[in-house]
């Protein structure tokens, strides 16, 4: 365990070297250990925010995800509406999460895949890889959250709003966005390394997010009052736990992934 | 490890243990039990004549020593007034159900207990439901004539427990549950090797990880198959989208994706590193799938919703004597297969090197 840990520390130090050099006023003698860690965290936070901002600017210039997904939601609803005419709450619940699932895939698949290998190399020489991963995750979460709320709005306008417990449903959407973003961002980082990434992303991603989806459908059914479950708090906690576990595993494993 | 995979004792041990498991698990008889009680409901104040069908019983040899009770709770039971033996597994018994029961429930359930010196005692819970015409608990307690259960016999010899519905399929514990435990052990070993590979970037660890994952997938597939065969006899269909079957299928899909991922990289070092990363990620995603989600929803699977499963009376000491060796046996055989796969990967590698030279 110890040599591995040391090599991790070395890895951190190596990455921080860059920032130490840029901050000339901090000579290595004056740099105490706590200062060092603090500096590192500050840098990472700053980098994360910068990258987040960059992603948003990119999205805002093209509005690729937003317009594409809205079109997709609209097409799905029109199709289902013309086939079923009367959409029952049960079907509504399933339909909503299916839309969110596919919206998540098409929105998140490009987070790592869209960048060319050379540009990724450029990023990694500039920023800490974890900052990149976390920035992508936060960006995807907010994007997916906004997309989900928009789909809910569009779906509600076209079919009526069957949601009885709005707070619970918003919570489900939020936790779902977090979970789907974490899982898919990491899977996207894996599949970006291969040639036909989109197919690989679907193959790797679907089984992994099934637990999250199962709990989401259950919480959704509760919010629609299709079923009454007094222990829904437990389900929410389990969802939070799954999200946290996936997040920590992603953070632990990402340093092994980005290098080539 | 290098020395161990060239030794044979543990492979022979695995084969011997599995032979023992197959012989003992298939041949040891089941304890006598009660399969049919007809009619299964009656009213108070009647003479109840029930036809009882036993399993693995010897009513004809027991004859006069055969005794039966309807048991209401731990203190109260009714003895049969007359018993007629119709065959080794069939008998008819008469009970006099009193006018009032010492119970405040409209419908009271009785367990049927059969005892004789040859078969020992066997129980069928909720065998007879008695509907009370009018409820008077005090009156019932006053007029109750208690026939306590006395001198119950134990069957001699080694047997597996008899459980309603399960019947002979209880033997599937050795060919389904143990396969799953062995699969989990093998998957954990695969994750350990993946972590080792990430720490050292040594390709040999990656060969181990992929070989062990393949074996785990094989054991999981076999477990799903034996579970399906078992479900055919107890649930009525091979596949019923029960939550356990569903999550298991997804778990196997996660590991199938692992092999799809491996094929996607031409470069061996990259393939090894990224599939190690995915293997750890998949294992973490597997835990909620197999151990958390099935407990949240209703399931027909033993261990859920009051169905019998491991522990308590359902896995008695005789079954443990076969069950734990089964886990060890499957794990050893799995490791053997994995070690062969590991050696083939090494040979392939050296052949490739030769060819390139």
GROMACS .gro file of C-alpha atoms in nm, chain A residues 94-206:
model
  113
   94UNK     CA    1  -4.175   0.539  -1.811
   95UNK     CA    2  -4.172   0.779  -2.105
   96UNK     CA    3  -4.018   1.058  -1.901
   97UNK     CA    4  -3.725   0.849  -1.777
   98UNK     CA    5  -3.667   0.701  -2.122
   99UNK     CA    6  -3.642   1.055  -2.261
  100UNK     CA    7  -3.401   1.151  -1.983
  101UNK     CA    8  -3.189   0.841  -2.043
  102UNK     CA    9  -3.145   0.906  -2.413
  103UNK     CA   10  -3.104   1.278  -2.360
  104UNK     CA   11  -2.827   1.196  -2.112
  105UNK     CA   12  -2.652   0.966  -2.358
  106UNK     CA   13  -2.663   1.205  -2.652
  107UNK     CA   14  -2.565   1.504  -2.436
  108UNK     CA   15  -2.283   1.337  -2.244
  109UNK     CA   16  -2.135   1.119  -2.519
  110UNK     CA   17  -1.959   1.421  -2.662
  111UNK     CA   18  -1.800   1.538  -2.337
  112UNK     CA   19  -1.477   1.347  -2.394
  113UNK     CA   20  -1.535   1.207  -2.740
  114UNK     CA   21  -1.571   1.548  -2.902
  115UNK     CA   22  -1.219   1.650  -2.806
  116UNK     CA   23  -0.940   1.525  -3.028
  117UNK     CA   24  -0.654   1.331  -2.870
  118UNK     CA   25  -0.414   1.617  -2.933
  119UNK     CA   26  -0.638   1.872  -2.767
  120UNK     CA   27  -0.681   1.643  -2.467
  121UNK     CA   28  -0.304   1.617  -2.439
  122UNK     CA   29  -0.293   1.996  -2.443
  123UNK     CA   30  -0.548   2.015  -2.160
  124UNK     CA   31  -0.362   1.763  -1.951
  125UNK     CA   32  -0.043   1.964  -1.979
  126UNK     CA   33  -0.230   2.273  -1.861
  127UNK     CA   34  -0.462   2.147  -1.587
  128UNK     CA   35  -0.491   1.871  -1.334
  129UNK     CA   36  -0.680   1.579  -1.495
  130UNK     CA   37  -0.918   1.561  -1.200
  131UNK     CA   38  -1.014   1.924  -1.255
  132UNK     CA   39  -1.107   1.830  -1.610
  133UNK     CA   40  -1.313   1.530  -1.499
  134UNK     CA   41  -1.495   1.720  -1.225
  135UNK     CA   42  -1.562   2.016  -1.453
  136UNK     CA   43  -1.715   1.780  -1.710
  137UNK     CA   44  -1.925   1.611  -1.444
  138UNK     CA   45  -2.059   1.938  -1.305
  139UNK     CA   46  -2.128   2.070  -1.653
  140UNK     CA   47  -2.309   1.751  -1.753
  141UNK     CA   48  -2.511   1.750  -1.431
  142UNK     CA   49  -2.634   2.105  -1.477
  143UNK     CA   50  -2.700   2.051  -1.848
  144UNK     CA   51  -2.892   1.732  -1.781
  145UNK     CA   52  -3.086   1.895  -1.496
  146UNK     CA   53  -3.192   2.183  -1.719
  147UNK     CA   54  -3.275   1.942  -2.002
  148UNK     CA   55  -3.487   1.730  -1.769
  149UNK     CA   56  -3.679   2.031  -1.642
  150UNK     CA   57  -3.736   2.145  -2.002
  151UNK     CA   58  -3.855   1.798  -2.106
  152UNK     CA   59  -4.088   1.795  -1.809
  153UNK     CA   60  -4.223   2.133  -1.918
  154UNK     CA   61  -4.274   2.025  -2.280
  155UNK     CA   62  -4.421   1.691  -2.177
  156UNK     CA   63  -4.648   1.866  -1.928
  157UNK     CA   64  -4.769   2.117  -2.188
  158UNK     CA   65  -4.853   1.844  -2.437
  159UNK     CA   66  -4.995   1.573  -2.213
  160UNK     CA   67  -5.087   1.745  -1.887
  161UNK     CA   68  -4.884   1.725  -1.571
  162UNK     CA   69  -4.954   1.409  -1.367
  163UNK     CA   70  -4.689   1.489  -1.103
  164UNK     CA   71  -4.854   1.518  -0.760
  165UNK     CA   72  -4.547   1.564  -0.543
  166UNK     CA   73  -4.343   1.828  -0.723
  167UNK     CA   74  -4.069   1.850  -0.461
  168UNK     CA   75  -4.001   1.476  -0.470
  169UNK     CA   76  -4.000   1.474  -0.848
  170UNK     CA   77  -3.754   1.764  -0.869
  171UNK     CA   78  -3.534   1.582  -0.616
  172UNK     CA   79  -3.552   1.266  -0.828
  173UNK     CA   80  -3.460   1.463  -1.140
  174UNK     CA   81  -3.168   1.625  -0.961
  175UNK     CA   82  -3.029   1.302  -0.814
  176UNK     CA   83  -3.089   1.129  -1.145
  177UNK     CA   84  -2.897   1.398  -1.333
  178UNK     CA   85  -2.608   1.368  -1.088
  179UNK     CA   86  -2.596   0.986  -1.111
  180UNK     CA   87  -2.636   0.963  -1.487
  181UNK     CA   88  -2.376   1.238  -1.540
  182UNK     CA   89  -2.119   1.073  -1.314
  183UNK     CA   90  -2.161   0.730  -1.469
  184UNK     CA   91  -2.181   0.846  -1.829
  185UNK     CA   92  -1.898   1.099  -1.800
  186UNK     CA   93  -1.665   0.829  -1.673
  187UNK     CA   94  -1.784   0.579  -1.934
  188UNK     CA   95  -1.737   0.846  -2.198
  189UNK     CA   96  -1.381   0.899  -2.077
  190UNK     CA   97  -1.321   0.524  -2.117
  191UNK     CA   98  -1.483   0.491  -2.457
  192UNK     CA   99  -1.311   0.802  -2.593
  193UNK     CA  100  -0.993   0.594  -2.594
  194UNK     CA  101  -1.137   0.349  -2.847
  195UNK     CA  102  -1.227   0.394  -3.212
  196UNK     CA  103  -1.604   0.349  -3.238
  197UNK     CA  104  -1.677   0.531  -2.914
  198UNK     CA  105  -2.052   0.586  -2.951
  199UNK     CA  106  -2.134   0.215  -2.971
  200UNK     CA  107  -1.892   0.132  -2.693
  201UNK     CA  108  -2.047   0.402  -2.477
  202UNK     CA  109  -2.392   0.244  -2.513
  203UNK     CA  110  -2.261  -0.107  -2.447
  204UNK     CA  111  -2.065  -0.003  -2.137
  205UNK     CA  112  -2.310   0.255  -2.009
  206UNK     CA  113  -2.649   0.087  -2.017
   0.00000   0.00000   0.00000
